[in-house]
mmCIF file of C-alpha atoms in Angstrom:
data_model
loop_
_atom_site.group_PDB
_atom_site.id
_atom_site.type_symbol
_atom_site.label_atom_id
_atom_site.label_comp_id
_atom_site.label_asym_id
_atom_site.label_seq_id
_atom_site.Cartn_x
_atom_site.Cartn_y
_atom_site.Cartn_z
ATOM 1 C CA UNK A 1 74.172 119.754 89.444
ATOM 2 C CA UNK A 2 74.060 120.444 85.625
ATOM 3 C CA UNK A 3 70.516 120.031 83.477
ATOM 4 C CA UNK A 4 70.688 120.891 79.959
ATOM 5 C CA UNK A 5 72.103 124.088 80.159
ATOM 6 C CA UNK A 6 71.393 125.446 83.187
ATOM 7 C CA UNK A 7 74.187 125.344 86.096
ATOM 8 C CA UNK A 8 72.531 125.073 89.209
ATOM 9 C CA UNK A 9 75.940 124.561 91.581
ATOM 10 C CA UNK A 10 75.022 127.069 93.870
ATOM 11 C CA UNK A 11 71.749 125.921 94.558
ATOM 12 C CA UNK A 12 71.632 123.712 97.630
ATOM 13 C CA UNK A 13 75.207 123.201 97.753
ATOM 14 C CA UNK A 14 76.782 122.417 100.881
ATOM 15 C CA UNK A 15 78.453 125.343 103.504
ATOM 16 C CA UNK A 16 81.590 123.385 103.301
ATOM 17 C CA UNK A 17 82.118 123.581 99.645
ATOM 18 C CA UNK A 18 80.905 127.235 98.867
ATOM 19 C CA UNK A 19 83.213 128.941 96.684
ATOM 20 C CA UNK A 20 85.469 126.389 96.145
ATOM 21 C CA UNK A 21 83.857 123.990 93.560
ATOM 22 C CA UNK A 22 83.809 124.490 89.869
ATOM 23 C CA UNK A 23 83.141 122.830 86.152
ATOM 24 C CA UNK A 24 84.076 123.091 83.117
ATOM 25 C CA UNK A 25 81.575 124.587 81.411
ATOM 26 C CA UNK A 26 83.218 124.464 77.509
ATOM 27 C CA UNK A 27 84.102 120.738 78.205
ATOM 28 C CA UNK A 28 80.689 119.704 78.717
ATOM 29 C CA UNK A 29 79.239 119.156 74.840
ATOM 30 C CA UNK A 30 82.598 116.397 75.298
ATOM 31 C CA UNK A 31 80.881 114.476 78.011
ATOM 32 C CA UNK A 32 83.392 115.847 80.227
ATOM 33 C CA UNK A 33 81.441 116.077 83.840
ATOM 34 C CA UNK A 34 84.539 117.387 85.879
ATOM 35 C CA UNK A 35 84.958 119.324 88.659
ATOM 36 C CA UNK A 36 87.570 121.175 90.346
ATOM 37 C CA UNK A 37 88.061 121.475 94.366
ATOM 38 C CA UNK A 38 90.340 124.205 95.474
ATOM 39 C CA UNK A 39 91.933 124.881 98.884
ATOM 40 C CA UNK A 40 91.199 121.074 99.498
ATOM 41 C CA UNK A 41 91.336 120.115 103.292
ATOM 42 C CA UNK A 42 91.585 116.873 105.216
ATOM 43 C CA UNK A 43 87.842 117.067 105.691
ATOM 44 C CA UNK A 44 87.174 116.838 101.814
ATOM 45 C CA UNK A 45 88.433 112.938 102.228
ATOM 46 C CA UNK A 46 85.325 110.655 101.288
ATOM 47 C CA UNK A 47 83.227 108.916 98.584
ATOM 48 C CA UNK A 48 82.094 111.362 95.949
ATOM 49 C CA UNK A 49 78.952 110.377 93.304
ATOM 50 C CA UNK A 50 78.733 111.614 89.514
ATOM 51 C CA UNK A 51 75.061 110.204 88.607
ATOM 52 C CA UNK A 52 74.096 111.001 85.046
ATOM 53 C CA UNK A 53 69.741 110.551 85.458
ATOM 54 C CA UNK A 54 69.426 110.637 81.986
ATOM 55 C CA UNK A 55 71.511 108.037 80.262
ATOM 56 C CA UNK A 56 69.477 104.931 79.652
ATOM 57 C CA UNK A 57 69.934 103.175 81.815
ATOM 58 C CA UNK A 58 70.979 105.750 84.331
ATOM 59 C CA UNK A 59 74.981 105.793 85.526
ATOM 60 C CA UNK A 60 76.580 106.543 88.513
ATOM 61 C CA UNK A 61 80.184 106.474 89.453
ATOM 62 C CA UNK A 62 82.167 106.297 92.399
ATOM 63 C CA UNK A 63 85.301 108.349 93.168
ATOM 64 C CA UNK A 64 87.226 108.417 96.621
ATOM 65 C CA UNK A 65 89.022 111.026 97.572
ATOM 66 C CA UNK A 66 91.486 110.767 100.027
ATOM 67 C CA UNK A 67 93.105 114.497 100.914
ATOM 68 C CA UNK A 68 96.820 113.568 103.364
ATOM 69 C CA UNK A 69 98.221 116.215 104.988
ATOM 70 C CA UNK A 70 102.079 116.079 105.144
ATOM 71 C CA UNK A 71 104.193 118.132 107.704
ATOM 72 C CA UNK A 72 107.777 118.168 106.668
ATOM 73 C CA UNK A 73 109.758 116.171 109.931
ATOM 74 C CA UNK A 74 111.538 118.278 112.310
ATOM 75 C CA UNK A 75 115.153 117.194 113.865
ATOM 76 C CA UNK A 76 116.002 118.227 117.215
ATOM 77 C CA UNK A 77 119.489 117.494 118.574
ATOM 78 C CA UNK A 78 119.164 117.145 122.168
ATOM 79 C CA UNK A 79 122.373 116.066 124.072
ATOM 80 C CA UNK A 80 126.061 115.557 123.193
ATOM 81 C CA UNK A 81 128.004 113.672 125.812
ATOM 82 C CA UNK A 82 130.533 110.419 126.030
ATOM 83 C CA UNK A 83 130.923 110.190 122.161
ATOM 84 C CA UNK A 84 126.904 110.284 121.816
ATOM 85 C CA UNK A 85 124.469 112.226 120.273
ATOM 86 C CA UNK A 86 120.712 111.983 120.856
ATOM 87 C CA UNK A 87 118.327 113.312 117.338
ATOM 88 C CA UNK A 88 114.763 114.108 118.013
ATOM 89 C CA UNK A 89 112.164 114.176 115.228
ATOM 90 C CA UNK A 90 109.056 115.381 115.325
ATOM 91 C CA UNK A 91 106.658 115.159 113.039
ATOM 92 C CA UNK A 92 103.249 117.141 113.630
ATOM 93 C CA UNK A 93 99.612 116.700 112.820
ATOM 94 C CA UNK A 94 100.020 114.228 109.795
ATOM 95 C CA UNK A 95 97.589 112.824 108.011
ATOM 96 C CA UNK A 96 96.778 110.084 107.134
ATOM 97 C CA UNK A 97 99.381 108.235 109.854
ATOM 98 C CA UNK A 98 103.000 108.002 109.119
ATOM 99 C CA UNK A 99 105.687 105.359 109.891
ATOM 100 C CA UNK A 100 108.837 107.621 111.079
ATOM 101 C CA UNK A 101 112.302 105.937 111.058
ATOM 102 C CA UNK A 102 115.837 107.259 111.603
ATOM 103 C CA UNK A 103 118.158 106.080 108.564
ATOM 104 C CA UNK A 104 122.049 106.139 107.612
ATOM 105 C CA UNK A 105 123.265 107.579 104.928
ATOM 106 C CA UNK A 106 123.650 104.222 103.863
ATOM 107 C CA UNK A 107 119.683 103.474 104.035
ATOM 108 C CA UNK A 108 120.335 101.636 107.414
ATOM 109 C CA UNK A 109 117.496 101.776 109.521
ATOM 110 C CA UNK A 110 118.563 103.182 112.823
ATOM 111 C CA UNK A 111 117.149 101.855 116.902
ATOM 112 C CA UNK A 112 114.752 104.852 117.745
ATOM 113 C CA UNK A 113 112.668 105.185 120.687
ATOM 114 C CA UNK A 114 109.283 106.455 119.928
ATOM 115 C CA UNK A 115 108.388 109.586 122.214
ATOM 116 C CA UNK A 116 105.193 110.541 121.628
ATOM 117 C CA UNK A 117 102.253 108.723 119.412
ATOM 118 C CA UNK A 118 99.048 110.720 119.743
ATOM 119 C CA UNK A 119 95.854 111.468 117.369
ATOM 120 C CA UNK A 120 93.352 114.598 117.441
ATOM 121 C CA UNK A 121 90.801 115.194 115.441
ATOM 122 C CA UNK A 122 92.130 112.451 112.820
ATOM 123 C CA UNK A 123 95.885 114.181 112.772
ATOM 124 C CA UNK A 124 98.551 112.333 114.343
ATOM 125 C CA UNK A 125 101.994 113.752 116.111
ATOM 126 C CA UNK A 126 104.772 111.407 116.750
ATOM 127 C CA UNK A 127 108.143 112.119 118.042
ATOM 128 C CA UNK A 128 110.932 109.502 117.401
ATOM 129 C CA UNK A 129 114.364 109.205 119.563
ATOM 130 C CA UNK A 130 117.710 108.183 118.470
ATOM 131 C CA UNK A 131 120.916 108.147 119.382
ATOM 132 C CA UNK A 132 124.341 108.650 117.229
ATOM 133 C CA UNK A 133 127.931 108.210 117.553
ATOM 134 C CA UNK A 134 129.620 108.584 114.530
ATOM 135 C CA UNK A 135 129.965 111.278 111.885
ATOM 136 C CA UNK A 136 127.389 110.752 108.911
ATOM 137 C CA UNK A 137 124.156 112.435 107.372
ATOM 138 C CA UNK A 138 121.104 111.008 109.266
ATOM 139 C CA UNK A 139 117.475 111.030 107.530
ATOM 140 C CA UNK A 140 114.087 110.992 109.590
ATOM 141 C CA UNK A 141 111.979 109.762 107.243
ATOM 142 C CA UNK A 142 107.900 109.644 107.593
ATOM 143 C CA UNK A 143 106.092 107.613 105.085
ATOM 144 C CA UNK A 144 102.646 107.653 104.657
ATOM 145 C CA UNK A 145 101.672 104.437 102.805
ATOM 146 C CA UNK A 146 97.454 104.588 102.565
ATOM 147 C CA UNK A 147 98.172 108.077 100.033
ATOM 148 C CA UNK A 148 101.767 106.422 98.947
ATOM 149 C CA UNK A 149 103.747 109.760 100.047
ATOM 150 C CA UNK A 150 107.198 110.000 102.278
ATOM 151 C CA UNK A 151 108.900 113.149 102.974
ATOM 152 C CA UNK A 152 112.436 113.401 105.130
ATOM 153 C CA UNK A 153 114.553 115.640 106.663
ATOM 154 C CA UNK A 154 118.052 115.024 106.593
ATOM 155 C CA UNK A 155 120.896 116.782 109.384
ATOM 156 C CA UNK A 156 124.567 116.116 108.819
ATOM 157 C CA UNK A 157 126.730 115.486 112.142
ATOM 158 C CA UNK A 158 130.251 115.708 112.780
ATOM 159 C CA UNK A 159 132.601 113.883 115.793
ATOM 160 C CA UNK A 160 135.615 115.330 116.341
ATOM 161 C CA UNK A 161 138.139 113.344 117.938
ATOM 162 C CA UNK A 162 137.298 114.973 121.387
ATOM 163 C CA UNK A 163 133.307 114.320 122.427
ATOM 164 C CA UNK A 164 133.426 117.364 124.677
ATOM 165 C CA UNK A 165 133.551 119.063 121.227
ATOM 166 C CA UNK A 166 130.633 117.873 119.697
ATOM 167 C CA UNK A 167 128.438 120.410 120.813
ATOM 168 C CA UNK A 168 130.368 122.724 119.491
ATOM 169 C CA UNK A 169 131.010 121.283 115.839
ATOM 170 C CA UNK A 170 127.351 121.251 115.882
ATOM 171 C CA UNK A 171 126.814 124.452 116.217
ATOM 172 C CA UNK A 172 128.657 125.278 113.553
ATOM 173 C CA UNK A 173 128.012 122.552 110.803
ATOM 174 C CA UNK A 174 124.709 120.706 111.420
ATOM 175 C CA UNK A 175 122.215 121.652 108.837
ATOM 176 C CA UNK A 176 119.043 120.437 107.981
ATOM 177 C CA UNK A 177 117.069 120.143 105.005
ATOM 178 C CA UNK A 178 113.827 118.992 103.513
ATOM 179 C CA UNK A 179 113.290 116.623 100.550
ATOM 180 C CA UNK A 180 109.722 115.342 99.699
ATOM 181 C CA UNK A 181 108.223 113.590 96.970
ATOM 182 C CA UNK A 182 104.588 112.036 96.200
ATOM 183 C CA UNK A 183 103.006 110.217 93.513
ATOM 184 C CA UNK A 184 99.612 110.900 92.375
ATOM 185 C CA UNK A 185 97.050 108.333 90.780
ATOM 186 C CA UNK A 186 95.232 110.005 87.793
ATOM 187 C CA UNK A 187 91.275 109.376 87.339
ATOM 188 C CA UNK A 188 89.216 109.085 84.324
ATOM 189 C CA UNK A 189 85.824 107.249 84.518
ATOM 190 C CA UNK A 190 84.955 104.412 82.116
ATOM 191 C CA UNK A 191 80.778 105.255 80.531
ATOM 192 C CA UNK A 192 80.107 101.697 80.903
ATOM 193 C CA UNK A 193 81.398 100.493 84.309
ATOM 194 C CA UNK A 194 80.684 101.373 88.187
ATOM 195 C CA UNK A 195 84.230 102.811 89.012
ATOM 196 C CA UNK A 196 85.604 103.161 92.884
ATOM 197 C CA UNK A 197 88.959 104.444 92.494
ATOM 198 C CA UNK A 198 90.939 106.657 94.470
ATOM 199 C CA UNK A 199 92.329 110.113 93.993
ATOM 200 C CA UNK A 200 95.247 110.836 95.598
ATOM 201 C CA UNK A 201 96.206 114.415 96.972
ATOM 202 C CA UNK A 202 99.178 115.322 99.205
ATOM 203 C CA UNK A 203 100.752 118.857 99.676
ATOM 204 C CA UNK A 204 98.502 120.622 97.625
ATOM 205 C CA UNK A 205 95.618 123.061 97.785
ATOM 206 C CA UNK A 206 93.704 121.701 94.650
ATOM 207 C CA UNK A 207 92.384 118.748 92.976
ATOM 208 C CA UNK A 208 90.318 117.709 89.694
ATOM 209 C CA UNK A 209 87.866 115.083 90.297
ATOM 210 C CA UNK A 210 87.161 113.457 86.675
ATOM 211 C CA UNK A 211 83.942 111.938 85.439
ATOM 212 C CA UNK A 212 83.558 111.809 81.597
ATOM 213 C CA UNK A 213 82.365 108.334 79.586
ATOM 214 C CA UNK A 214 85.169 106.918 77.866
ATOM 215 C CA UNK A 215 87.906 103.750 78.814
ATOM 216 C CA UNK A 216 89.045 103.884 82.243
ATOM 217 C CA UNK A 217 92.271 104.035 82.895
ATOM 218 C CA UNK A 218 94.351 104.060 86.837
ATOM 219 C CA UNK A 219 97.867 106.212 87.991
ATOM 220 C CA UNK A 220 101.115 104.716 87.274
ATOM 221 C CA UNK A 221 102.655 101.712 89.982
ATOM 222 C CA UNK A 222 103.644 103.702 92.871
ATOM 223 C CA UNK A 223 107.374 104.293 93.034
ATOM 224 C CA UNK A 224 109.197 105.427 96.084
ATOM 225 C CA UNK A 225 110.870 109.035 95.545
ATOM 226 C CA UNK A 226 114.767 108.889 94.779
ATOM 227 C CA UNK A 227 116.741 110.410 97.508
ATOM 228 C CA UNK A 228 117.095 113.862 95.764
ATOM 229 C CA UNK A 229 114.375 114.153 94.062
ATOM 230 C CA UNK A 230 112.125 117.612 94.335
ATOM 231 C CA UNK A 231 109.107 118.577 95.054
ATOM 232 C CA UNK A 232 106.351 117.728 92.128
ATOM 233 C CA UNK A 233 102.614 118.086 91.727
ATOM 234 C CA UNK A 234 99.883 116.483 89.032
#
């Protein structure tokens, strides 16, 4: 709450936002009506209200928030026998839910055996199966497609000529490594219209929620991350 002056933020305000909320105090004579969020958690996720009382007629806009939480994937390799290898990946207390696939260096999506698929307290933890037989780099990929967000891990496996040695070779050369990209939609509310848009806010601890008068304008289309593209925030 702003009125004329006097910034009354800490009056009333909610336990679960103490100390974490603030304005923009030199951007108010613009109309600008911002706030920031830091250390944002899943719980922050719902419909937030800017309501100016005093415009004639009186405004309000709508912003939803939705906050993901993201968990890089996490291969396991299991068992090495007959030319075979089994990959486990795990991917642990995600949020919003992801879909988790095994891919081929070539993009081809892999048969996988999903493990486990539970949900507590609105975090989800699935483990996906697979099995392997030739030498490539393998990608467990988790896409999360309500906050448009994937992140993968990728391990690189070698066959030798003689399975017995696979375990082996494994030991040696299998690596693993994380690549994760996001896209985030931008906000800005228009003075004249009732706005529900959503903010979008993956892997990060903080997040501007904008309400100023002036056009409004959405994020860019939504564009899958390339394969080696790094880690970005907005």
């Amino acid at each position: 709450m702003y009125d004329a002056g006097d910034s009354k933020a800490n009056r009333g305000q909610d336990q679960q936002f103490k100390g974490r909320v603030s304005h923009f105090p030199d951007q108010l004579m613009n109309g600008n009506a911002s706030i920031e969020i830091q250390n944002t958690k899943v719980t922050d996720s719902g419909i937030y209200s800017c309501i100016f009382p005093r415009l004639q007629p009186r405004q309000t806009f709508n912003i939803e928030l939705v906050v993901g939480a993201s968990p890089r994937p996490y291969i396991t390799t299991l068992k090495a026998a007959d030319g075979q290898l089994q990959l486990q990946c795990e991917v642990l207390g995600a949020s919003p839910k992801p879909e988790v696939q095994w891919l081929d260096s070539a993009g081809t999506l892999l048969p996988a055996e999903k493990l486990q698929d539970t949900e507590r307290e609105n975090h989800f933890y699935i483990t996906v199966l697979t099995t392997v037989t030739k030498t490539d780099n393998f990608r467990c990929v988790a896409t999360q497609e309500e906050i448009r967000h994937q992140t993968l891990a990728e391990t690189y496996v070698p066959f030798s000529e003689k399975p017995s040695s696979v375990s082996e070779k494994l030991r040696e050369d299998c690596s693993t490594k994380e690549i994760t990209g996001w896209l985030f939609g931008g906000i800005v509310i228009g003075a004249l219209l009732l706005a529900a848009v959503q903010a979008l806010l993956v892997a990060t601890k903080r997040v501007t929620v904008s309400c100023k008068p002036g056009p409004r304008h959405l994020g860019a289309d939504y564009k899958p991350p390339a394969e080696n593209e790094s880690d970005s925030s907005a």
